[in-house]
Tab-separated table of C-alpha atoms in Angstrom:
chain	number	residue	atom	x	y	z
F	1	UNK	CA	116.686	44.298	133.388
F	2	UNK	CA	115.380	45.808	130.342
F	3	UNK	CA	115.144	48.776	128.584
F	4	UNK	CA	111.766	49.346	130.221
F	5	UNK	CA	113.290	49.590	133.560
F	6	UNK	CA	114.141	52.337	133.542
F	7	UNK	CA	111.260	55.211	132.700
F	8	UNK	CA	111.596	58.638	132.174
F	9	UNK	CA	110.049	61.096	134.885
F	10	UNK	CA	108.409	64.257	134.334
F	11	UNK	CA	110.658	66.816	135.077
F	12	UNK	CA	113.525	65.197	134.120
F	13	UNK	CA	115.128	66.001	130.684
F	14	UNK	CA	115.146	62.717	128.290
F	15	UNK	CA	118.347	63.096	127.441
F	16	UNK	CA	119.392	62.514	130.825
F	17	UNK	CA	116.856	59.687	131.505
F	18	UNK	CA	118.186	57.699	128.477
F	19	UNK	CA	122.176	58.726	130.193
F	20	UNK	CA	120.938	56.966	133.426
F	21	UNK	CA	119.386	54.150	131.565
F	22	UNK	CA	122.024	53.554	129.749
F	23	UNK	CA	124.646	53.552	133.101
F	24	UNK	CA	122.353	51.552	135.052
F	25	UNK	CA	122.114	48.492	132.004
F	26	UNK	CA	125.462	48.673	131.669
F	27	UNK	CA	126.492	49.205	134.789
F	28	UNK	CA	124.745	46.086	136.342
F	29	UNK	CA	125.172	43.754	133.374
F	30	UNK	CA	129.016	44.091	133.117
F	31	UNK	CA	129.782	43.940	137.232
F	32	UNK	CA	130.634	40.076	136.011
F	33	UNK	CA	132.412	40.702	133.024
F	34	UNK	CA	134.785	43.543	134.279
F	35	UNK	CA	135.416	40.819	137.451
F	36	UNK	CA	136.401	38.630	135.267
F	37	UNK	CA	138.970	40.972	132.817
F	38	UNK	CA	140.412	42.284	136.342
F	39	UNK	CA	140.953	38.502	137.029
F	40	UNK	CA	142.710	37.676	133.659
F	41	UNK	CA	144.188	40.714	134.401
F	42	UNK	CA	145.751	39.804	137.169
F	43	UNK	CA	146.598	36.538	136.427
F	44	UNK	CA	148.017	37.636	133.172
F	45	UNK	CA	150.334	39.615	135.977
F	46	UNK	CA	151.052	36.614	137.780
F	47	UNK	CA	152.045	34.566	134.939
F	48	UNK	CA	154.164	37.177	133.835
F	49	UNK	CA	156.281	37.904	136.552
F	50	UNK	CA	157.257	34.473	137.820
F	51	UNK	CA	157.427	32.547	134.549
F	52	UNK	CA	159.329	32.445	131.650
F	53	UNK	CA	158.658	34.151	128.658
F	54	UNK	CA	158.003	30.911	126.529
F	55	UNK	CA	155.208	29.903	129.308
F	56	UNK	CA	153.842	33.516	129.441
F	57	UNK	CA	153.292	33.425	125.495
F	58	UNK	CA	151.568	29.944	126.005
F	59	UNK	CA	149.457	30.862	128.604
F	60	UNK	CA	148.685	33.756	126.654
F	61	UNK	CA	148.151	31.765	123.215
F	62	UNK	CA	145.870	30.137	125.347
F	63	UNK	CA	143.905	32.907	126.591
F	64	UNK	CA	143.299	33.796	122.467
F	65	UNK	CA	142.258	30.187	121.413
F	66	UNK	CA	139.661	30.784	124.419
F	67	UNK	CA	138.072	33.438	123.593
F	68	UNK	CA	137.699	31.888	120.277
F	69	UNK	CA	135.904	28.806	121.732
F	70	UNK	CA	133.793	31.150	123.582
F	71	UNK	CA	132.984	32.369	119.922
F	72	UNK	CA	132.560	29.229	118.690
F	73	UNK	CA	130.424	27.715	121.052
F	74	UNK	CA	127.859	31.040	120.580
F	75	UNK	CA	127.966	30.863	117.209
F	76	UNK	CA	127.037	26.504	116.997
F	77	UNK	CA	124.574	26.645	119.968
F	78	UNK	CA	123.566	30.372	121.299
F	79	UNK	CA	122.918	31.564	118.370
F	80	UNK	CA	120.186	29.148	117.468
F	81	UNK	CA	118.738	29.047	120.590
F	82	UNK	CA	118.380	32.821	120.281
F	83	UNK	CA	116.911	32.674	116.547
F	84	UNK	CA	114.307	30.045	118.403
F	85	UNK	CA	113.087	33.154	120.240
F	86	UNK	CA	111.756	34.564	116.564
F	87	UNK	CA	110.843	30.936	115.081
F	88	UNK	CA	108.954	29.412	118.391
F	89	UNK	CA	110.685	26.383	117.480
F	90	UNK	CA	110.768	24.348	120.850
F	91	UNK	CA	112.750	21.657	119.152
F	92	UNK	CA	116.115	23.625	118.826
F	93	UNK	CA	116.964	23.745	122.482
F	94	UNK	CA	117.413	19.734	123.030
F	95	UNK	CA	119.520	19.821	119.920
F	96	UNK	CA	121.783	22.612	120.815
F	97	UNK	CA	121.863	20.837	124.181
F	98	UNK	CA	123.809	17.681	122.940
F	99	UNK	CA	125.491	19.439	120.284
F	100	UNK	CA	127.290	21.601	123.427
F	101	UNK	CA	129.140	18.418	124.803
F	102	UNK	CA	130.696	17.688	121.546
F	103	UNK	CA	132.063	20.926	120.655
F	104	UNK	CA	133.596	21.244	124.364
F	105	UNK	CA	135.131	18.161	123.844
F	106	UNK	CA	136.550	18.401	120.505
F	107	UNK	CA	137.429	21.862	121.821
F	108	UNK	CA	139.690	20.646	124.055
F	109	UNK	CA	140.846	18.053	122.239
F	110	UNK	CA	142.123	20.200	119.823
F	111	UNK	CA	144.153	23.227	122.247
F	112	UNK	CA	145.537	20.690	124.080
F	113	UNK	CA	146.891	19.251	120.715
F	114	UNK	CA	148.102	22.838	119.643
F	115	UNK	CA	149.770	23.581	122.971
F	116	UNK	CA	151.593	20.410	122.203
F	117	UNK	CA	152.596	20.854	118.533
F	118	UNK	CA	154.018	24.308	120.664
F	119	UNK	CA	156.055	22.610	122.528
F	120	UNK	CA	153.968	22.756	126.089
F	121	UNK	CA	154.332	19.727	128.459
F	122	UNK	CA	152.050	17.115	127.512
F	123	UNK	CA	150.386	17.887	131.216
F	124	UNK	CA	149.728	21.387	131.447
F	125	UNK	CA	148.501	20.969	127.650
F	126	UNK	CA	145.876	18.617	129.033
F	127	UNK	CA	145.189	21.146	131.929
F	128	UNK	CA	144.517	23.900	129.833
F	129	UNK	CA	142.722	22.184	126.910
F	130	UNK	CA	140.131	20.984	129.916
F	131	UNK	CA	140.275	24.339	131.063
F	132	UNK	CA	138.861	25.657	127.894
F	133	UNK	CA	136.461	22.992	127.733
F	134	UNK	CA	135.162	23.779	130.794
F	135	UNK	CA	135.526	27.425	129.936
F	136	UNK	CA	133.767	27.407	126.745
F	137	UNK	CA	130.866	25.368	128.846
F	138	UNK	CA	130.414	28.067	131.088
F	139	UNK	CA	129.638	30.519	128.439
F	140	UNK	CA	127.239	28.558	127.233
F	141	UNK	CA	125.436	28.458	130.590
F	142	UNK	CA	126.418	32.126	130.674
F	143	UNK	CA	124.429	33.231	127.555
F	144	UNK	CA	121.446	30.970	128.500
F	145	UNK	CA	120.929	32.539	131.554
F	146	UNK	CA	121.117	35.526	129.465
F	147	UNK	CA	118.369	34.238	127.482
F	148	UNK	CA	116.137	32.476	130.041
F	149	UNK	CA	116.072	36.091	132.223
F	150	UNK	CA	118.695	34.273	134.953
F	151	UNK	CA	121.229	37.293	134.517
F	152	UNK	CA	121.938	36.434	138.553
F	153	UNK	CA	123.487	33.197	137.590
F	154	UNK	CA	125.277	34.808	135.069
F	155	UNK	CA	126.968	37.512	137.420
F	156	UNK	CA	127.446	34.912	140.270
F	157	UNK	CA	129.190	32.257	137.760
F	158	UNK	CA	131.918	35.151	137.089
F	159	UNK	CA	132.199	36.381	140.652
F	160	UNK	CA	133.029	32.640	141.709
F	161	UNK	CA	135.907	32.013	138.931
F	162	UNK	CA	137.003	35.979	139.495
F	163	UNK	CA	137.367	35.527	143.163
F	164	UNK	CA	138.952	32.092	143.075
F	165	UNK	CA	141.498	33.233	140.472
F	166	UNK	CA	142.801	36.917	142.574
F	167	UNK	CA	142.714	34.751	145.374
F	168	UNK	CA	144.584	31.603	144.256
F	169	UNK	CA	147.031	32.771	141.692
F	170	UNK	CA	148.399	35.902	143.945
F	171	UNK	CA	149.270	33.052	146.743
F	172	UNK	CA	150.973	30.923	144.993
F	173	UNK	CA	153.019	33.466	144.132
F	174	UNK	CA	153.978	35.011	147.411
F	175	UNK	CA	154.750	31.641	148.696
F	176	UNK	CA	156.939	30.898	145.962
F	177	UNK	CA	154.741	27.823	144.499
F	178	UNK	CA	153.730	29.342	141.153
F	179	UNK	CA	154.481	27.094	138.147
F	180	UNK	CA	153.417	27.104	135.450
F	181	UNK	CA	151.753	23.394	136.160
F	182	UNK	CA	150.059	25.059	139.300
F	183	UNK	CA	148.611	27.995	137.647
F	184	UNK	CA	147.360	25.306	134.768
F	185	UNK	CA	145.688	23.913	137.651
F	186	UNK	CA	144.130	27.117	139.572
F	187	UNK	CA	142.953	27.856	135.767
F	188	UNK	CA	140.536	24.668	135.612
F	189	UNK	CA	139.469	24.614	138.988
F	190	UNK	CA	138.264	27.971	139.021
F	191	UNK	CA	136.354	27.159	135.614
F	192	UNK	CA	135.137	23.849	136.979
F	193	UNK	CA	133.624	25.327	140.355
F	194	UNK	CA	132.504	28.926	138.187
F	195	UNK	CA	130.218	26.389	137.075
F	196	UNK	CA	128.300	25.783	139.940
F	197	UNK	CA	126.004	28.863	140.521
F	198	UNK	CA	124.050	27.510	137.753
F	199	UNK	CA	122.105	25.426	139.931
F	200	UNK	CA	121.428	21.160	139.794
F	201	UNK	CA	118.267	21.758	137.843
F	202	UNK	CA	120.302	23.275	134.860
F	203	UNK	CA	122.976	20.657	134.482
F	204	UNK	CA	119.854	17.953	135.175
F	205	UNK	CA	118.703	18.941	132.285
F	206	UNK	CA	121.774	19.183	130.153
F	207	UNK	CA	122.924	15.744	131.028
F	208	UNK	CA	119.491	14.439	130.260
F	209	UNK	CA	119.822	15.182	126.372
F	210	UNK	CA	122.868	12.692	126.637
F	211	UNK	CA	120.879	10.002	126.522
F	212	UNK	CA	117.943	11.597	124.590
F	213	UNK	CA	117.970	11.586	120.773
F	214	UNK	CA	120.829	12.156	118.515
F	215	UNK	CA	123.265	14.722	116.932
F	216	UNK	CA	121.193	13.973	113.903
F	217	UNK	CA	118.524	16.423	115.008
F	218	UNK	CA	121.143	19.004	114.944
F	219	UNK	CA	121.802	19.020	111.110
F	220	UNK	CA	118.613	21.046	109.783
F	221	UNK	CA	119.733	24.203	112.281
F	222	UNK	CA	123.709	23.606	111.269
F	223	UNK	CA	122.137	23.698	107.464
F	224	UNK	CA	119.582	26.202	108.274
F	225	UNK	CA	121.859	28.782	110.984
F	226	UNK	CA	124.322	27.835	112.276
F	227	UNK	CA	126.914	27.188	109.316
F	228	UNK	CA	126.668	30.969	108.516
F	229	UNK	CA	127.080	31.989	111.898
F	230	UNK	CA	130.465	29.644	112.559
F	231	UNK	CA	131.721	30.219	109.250
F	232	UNK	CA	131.285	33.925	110.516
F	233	UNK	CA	133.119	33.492	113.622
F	234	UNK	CA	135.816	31.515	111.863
F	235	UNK	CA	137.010	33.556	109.413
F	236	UNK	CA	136.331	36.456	112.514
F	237	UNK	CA	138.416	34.624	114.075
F	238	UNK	CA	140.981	34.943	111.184
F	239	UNK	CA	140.442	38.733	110.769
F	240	UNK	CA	140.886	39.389	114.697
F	241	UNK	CA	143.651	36.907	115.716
F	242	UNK	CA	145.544	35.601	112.886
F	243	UNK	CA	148.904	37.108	114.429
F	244	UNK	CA	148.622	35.029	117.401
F	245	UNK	CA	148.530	31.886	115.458
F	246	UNK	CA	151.111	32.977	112.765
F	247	UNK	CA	153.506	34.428	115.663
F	248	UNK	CA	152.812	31.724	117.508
F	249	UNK	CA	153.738	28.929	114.934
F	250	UNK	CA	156.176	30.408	113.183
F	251	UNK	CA	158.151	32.796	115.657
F	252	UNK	CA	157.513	30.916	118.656
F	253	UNK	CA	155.223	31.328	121.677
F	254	UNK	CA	158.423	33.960	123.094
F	255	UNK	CA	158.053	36.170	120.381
F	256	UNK	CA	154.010	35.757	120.604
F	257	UNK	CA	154.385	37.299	124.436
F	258	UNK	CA	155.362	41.028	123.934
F	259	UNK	CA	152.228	41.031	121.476
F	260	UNK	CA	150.366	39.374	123.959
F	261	UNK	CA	151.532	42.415	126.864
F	262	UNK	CA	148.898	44.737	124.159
F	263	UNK	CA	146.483	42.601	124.317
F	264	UNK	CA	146.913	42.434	128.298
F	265	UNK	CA	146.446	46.186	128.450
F	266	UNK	CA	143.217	46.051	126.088
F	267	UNK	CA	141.706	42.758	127.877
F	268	UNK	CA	138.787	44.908	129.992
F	269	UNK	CA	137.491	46.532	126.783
F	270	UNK	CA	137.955	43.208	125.138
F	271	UNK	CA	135.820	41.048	127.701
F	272	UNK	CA	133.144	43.625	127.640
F	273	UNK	CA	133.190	43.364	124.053
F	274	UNK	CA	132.484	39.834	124.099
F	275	UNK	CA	130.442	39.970	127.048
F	276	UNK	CA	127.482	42.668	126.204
F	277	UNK	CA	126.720	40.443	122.548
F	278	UNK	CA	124.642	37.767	124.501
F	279	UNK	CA	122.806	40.399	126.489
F	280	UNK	CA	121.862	42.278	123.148
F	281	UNK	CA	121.417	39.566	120.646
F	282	UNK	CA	117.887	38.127	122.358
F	283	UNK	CA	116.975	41.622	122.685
F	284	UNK	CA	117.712	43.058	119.042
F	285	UNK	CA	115.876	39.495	117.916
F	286	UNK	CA	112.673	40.719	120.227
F	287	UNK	CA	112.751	44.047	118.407
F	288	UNK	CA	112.785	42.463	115.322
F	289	UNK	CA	110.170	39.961	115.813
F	290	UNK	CA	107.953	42.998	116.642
F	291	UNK	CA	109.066	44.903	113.977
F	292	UNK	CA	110.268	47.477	116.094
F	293	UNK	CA	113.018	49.400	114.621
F	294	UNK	CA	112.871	52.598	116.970
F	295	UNK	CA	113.527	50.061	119.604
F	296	UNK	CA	116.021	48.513	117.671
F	297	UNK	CA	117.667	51.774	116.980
F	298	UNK	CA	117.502	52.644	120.333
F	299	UNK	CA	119.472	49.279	121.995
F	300	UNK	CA	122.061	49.559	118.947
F	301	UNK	CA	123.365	53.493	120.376
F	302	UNK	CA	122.932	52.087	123.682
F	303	UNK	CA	124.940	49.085	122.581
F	304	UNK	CA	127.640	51.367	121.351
F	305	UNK	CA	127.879	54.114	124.434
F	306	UNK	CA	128.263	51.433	126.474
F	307	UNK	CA	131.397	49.502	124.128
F	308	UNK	CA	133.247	53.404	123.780
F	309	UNK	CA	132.643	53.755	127.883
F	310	UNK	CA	134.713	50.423	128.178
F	311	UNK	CA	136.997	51.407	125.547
F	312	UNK	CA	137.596	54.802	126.948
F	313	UNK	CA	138.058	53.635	130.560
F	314	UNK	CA	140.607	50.986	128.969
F	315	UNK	CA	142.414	53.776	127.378
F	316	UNK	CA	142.935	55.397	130.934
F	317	UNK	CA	144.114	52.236	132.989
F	318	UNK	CA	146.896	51.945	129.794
F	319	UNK	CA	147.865	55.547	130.227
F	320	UNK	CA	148.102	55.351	134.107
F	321	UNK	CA	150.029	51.990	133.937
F	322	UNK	CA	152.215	52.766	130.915
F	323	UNK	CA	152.869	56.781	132.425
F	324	UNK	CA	153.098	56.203	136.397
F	325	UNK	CA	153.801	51.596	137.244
F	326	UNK	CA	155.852	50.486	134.013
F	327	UNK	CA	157.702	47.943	136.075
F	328	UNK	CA	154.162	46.448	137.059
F	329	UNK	CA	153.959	44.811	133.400
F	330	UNK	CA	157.129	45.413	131.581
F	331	UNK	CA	159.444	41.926	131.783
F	332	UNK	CA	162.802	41.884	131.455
F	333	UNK	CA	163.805	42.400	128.124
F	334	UNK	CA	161.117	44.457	126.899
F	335	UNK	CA	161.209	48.541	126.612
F	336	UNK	CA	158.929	50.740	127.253
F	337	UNK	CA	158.448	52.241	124.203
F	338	UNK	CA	158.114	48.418	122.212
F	339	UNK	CA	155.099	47.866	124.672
F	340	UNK	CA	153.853	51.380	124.326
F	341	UNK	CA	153.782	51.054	120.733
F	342	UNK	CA	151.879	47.738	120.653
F	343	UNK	CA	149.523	48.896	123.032
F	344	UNK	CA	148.862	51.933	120.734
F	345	UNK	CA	147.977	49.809	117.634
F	346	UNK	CA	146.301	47.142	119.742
F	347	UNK	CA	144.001	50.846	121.168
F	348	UNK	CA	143.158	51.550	117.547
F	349	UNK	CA	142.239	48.006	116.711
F	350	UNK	CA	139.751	47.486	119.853
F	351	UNK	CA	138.465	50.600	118.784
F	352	UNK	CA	137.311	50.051	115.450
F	353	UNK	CA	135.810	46.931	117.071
F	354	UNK	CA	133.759	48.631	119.547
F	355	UNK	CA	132.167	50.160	116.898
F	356	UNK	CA	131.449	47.281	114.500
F	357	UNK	CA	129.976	44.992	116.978
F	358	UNK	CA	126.938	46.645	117.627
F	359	UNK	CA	126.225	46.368	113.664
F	360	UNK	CA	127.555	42.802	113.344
F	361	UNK	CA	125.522	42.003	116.216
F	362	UNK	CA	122.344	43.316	114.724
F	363	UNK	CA	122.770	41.697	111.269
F	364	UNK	CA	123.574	38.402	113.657
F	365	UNK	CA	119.715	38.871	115.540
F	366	UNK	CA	118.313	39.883	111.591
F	367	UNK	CA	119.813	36.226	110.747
F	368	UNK	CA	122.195	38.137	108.151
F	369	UNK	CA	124.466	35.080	108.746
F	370	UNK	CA	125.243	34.533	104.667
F	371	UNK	CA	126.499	38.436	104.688
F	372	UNK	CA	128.208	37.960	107.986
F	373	UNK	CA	129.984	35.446	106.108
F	374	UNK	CA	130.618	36.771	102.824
F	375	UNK	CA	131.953	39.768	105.022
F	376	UNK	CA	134.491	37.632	107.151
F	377	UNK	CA	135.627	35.708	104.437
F	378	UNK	CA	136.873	39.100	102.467
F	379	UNK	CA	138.168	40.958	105.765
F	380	UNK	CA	139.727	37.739	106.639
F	381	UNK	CA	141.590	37.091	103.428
F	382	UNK	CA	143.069	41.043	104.291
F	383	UNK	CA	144.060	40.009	107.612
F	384	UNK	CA	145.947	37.119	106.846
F	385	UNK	CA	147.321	38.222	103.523
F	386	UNK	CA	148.861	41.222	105.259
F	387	UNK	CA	149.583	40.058	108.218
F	388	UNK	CA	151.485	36.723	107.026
F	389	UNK	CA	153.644	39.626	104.932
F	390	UNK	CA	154.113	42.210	107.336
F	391	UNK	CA	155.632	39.161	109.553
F	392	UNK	CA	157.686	37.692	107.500
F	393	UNK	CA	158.439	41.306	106.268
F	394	UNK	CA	158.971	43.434	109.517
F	395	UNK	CA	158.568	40.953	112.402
F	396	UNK	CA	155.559	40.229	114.816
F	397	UNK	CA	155.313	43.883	116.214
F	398	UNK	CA	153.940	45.016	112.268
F	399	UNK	CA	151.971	41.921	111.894
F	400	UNK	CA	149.097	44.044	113.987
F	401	UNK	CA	149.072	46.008	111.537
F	402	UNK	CA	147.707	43.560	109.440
F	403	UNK	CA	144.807	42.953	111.824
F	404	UNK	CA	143.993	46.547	111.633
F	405	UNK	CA	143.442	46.823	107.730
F	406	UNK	CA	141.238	43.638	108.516
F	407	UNK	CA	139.198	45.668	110.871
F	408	UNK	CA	138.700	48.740	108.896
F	409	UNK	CA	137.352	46.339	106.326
F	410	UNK	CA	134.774	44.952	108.358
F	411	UNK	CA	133.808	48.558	109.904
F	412	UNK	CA	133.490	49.525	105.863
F	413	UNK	CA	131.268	46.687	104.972
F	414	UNK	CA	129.090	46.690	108.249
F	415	UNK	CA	127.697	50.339	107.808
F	416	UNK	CA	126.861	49.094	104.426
F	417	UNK	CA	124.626	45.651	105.109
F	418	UNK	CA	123.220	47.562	108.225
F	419	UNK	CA	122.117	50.656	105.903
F	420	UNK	CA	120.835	48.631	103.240
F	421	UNK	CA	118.971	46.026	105.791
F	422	UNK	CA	117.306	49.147	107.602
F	423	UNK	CA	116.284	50.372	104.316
F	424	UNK	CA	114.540	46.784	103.365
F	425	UNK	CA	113.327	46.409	106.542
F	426	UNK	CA	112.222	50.349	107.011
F	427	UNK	CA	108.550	49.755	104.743
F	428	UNK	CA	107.222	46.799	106.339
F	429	UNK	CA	107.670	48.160	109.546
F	430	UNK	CA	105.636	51.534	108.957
F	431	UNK	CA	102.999	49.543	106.997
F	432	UNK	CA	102.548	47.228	110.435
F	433	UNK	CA	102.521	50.514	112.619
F	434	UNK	CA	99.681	51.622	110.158
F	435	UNK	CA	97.651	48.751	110.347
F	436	UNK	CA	98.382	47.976	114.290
């Protein structure tokens, strides 16, 4: 669907045409990713009522390091493909395409090894490091069939691992069988066989470029794109997450877990927030390619309505938990008011994100990467400078804190590269209306 799909009618205000196209975008694009926070929800649940709280933090540690492959993996392959779009260079796909299977297995290679250094059994390390291998792999597929118009693959890939996770997890648990080996296992199969809707033709293709030309063809786009854009998610990844690896490594994977029960409560407007940047990326970089900066106006407020819709509708799942089914996520040995309180600051942080991501996504389809850069390298020296001191300071509670000042930087210096690109960018465009 795009924003063409929906038209305006005569007698019907445009105010409330653009409200409708908005709803329905939205709407239909995140029916997968809001199955797939409900099932991360739940087994977030799972794991947290029948294991112990060392396991719960791991699982959870894991659940961070994901979403930072899913980054990662965007950032080396999607976002080239995606700047292909604007260049018409037909040579960056195959590239990207072999360049996928080493990331996902160095990816894995690596959280297994940090679930280890954590103290994890050497098994359900392996478990979960494939499962974020084959994790990471489906987001890939995920944001091509983004790109390549397949959004039904897309949706289908996250109603498969959704349904096999509410469906698996939940019964091991009433019959007594959850472990924290089992749910490793439920965890991979339902990213192995999430896989699937993707069709024969699509991994036909990707295991082709196996044993077609080398990673060498990769190194112009690394040099060219794609260092900015991982360098960007990297020191993102600092700004955003820092206190899970700190609390992690230094406190323990325990004392990671009651941060982890905010970042349980937050996980639908969190998904969203990583979900909606592959649907808007191609399309900001189509706008751009035409020069079209009403358009491009126009999906960056739609971008945002539909990030503070998630946000808000997060906020009022907390409340109702938090006010009316405490004992549904409080574990023994947490209060209410030490969740409440994390949840708060955790609130405020997702918040200032929903409203930077449009921007960062926009300078990201520009091919701002050297700002994006520059940016996370200053907002992440704040986050880990004040987080590192606020833990060893005040604990792992007041380390969020530190992640907050991180975000407000990046909300600061975002308004700022997106004014002064718009201004660049603002002449050229009018001249080419002039002369089209």
């Amino acid at each position: 669907m795009t924003h063409a799909d929906v038209t305006w009618r005569p007698g019907e205000s445009r105010g409330r045409a653009s409200l409708l196209r908005v709803a329905l975008r939205y709407g239909i694009t995140t029916t997968g990713p809001v199955a797939v926070s409900a099932a991360h929800f739940v087994a977030s649940l799972v794991f947290l009522r029948n294991l112990s709280t060392h396991e719960f933090g791991l699982f959870s540690f894991v659940m961070v390091v994901v979403s930072f492959g899913m980054s990662l993996a965007g950032a080396l392959i999607v976002v080239p493909i995606t700047q292909s779009l604007v260049s018409g260079d037909d040579a960056v796909r195959p590239a990207c395409y072999r360049m996928n299977w080493l990331v996902c297995g160095a990816f894995a290679t690596l959280l297994g090894l940090a679930l280890w250094v954590s103290e994890a059994p050497p098994r359900e390390a392996l478990l979960l490091g494939l499962f974020g291998a084959a994790f990471a792999f489906r987001w890939f597929a995920r944001s091509l069939a983004y790109i390549d118009a397949r959004m039904s693959a897309a949706i289908a890939s996250d109603f498969v691992y959704s349904l096999l996770l509410v469906t698996l997890l939940p019964a091991l648990a009433l019959t007594h069988h959850m472990t924290f080996n089992h749910g490793s296992e439920v965890m991979l199969l339902a990213a192995l066989l999430a896989l699937l809707p993707f069709g024969r033709a699509f991994f036909a293709g990707q295991l082709a470029q196996l044993r077609q030309g080398t990673l060498k063809a990769y190194l112009p786009i690394f040099r060219d794109v794609s260092r900015w854009s991982t360098m960007g998610v990297i020191f993102t990844e600092v700004t955003v997450n820092i206190h899970a690896y700190l609390v992690t490594f230094i406190s323990g994977a325990g004392s990671f877990a009651l941060l982890a029960l905010g970042m349980l409560l937050m996980r639908p407007a969190a998904l969203v927030q990583s979900a909606l940047p592959d649907m808007e990326r191609p399309a900001m970089a189509r706008a751009i390619a035409r020069r079209d900066l009403a358009g491009l106006g126009a999906i960056a407020r739609h971008f945002l309505y539909g990030l503070g819709a998630a946000w808000a509708a997060n906020i009022l799942l907390c409340v109702v938990l938090l006010l009316f089914f405490p004992a549904l996520i409080l574990k023994k040995g947490y209060s209410l008011d030490a969740v409440a309180l994390v949840a708060a600051i955790s609130a405020a942080i997702m918040l200032l994100r929903a409203v930077r991501t449009p921007m960062a996504v926009l300078l990201q389809a520009a091919g701002e990467f050297k700002a994006l850069a520059r940016l996370g390298a200053i907002s992440g020296a704040v986050s880990l400078t004040a987080t590192l001191a606020l833990l060893l300071a005040f604990g792992p509670v007041a380390s969020l804190l530190g992640i907050l000042l991180g975000e407000v930087a990046v909300v600061a210096r975002c308004l700022s590269l997106v004014a002064a690109w718009k201004r660049t960018h603002a002449a050229p465009a009018a001249e080419a209306t002039v002369h089209g």
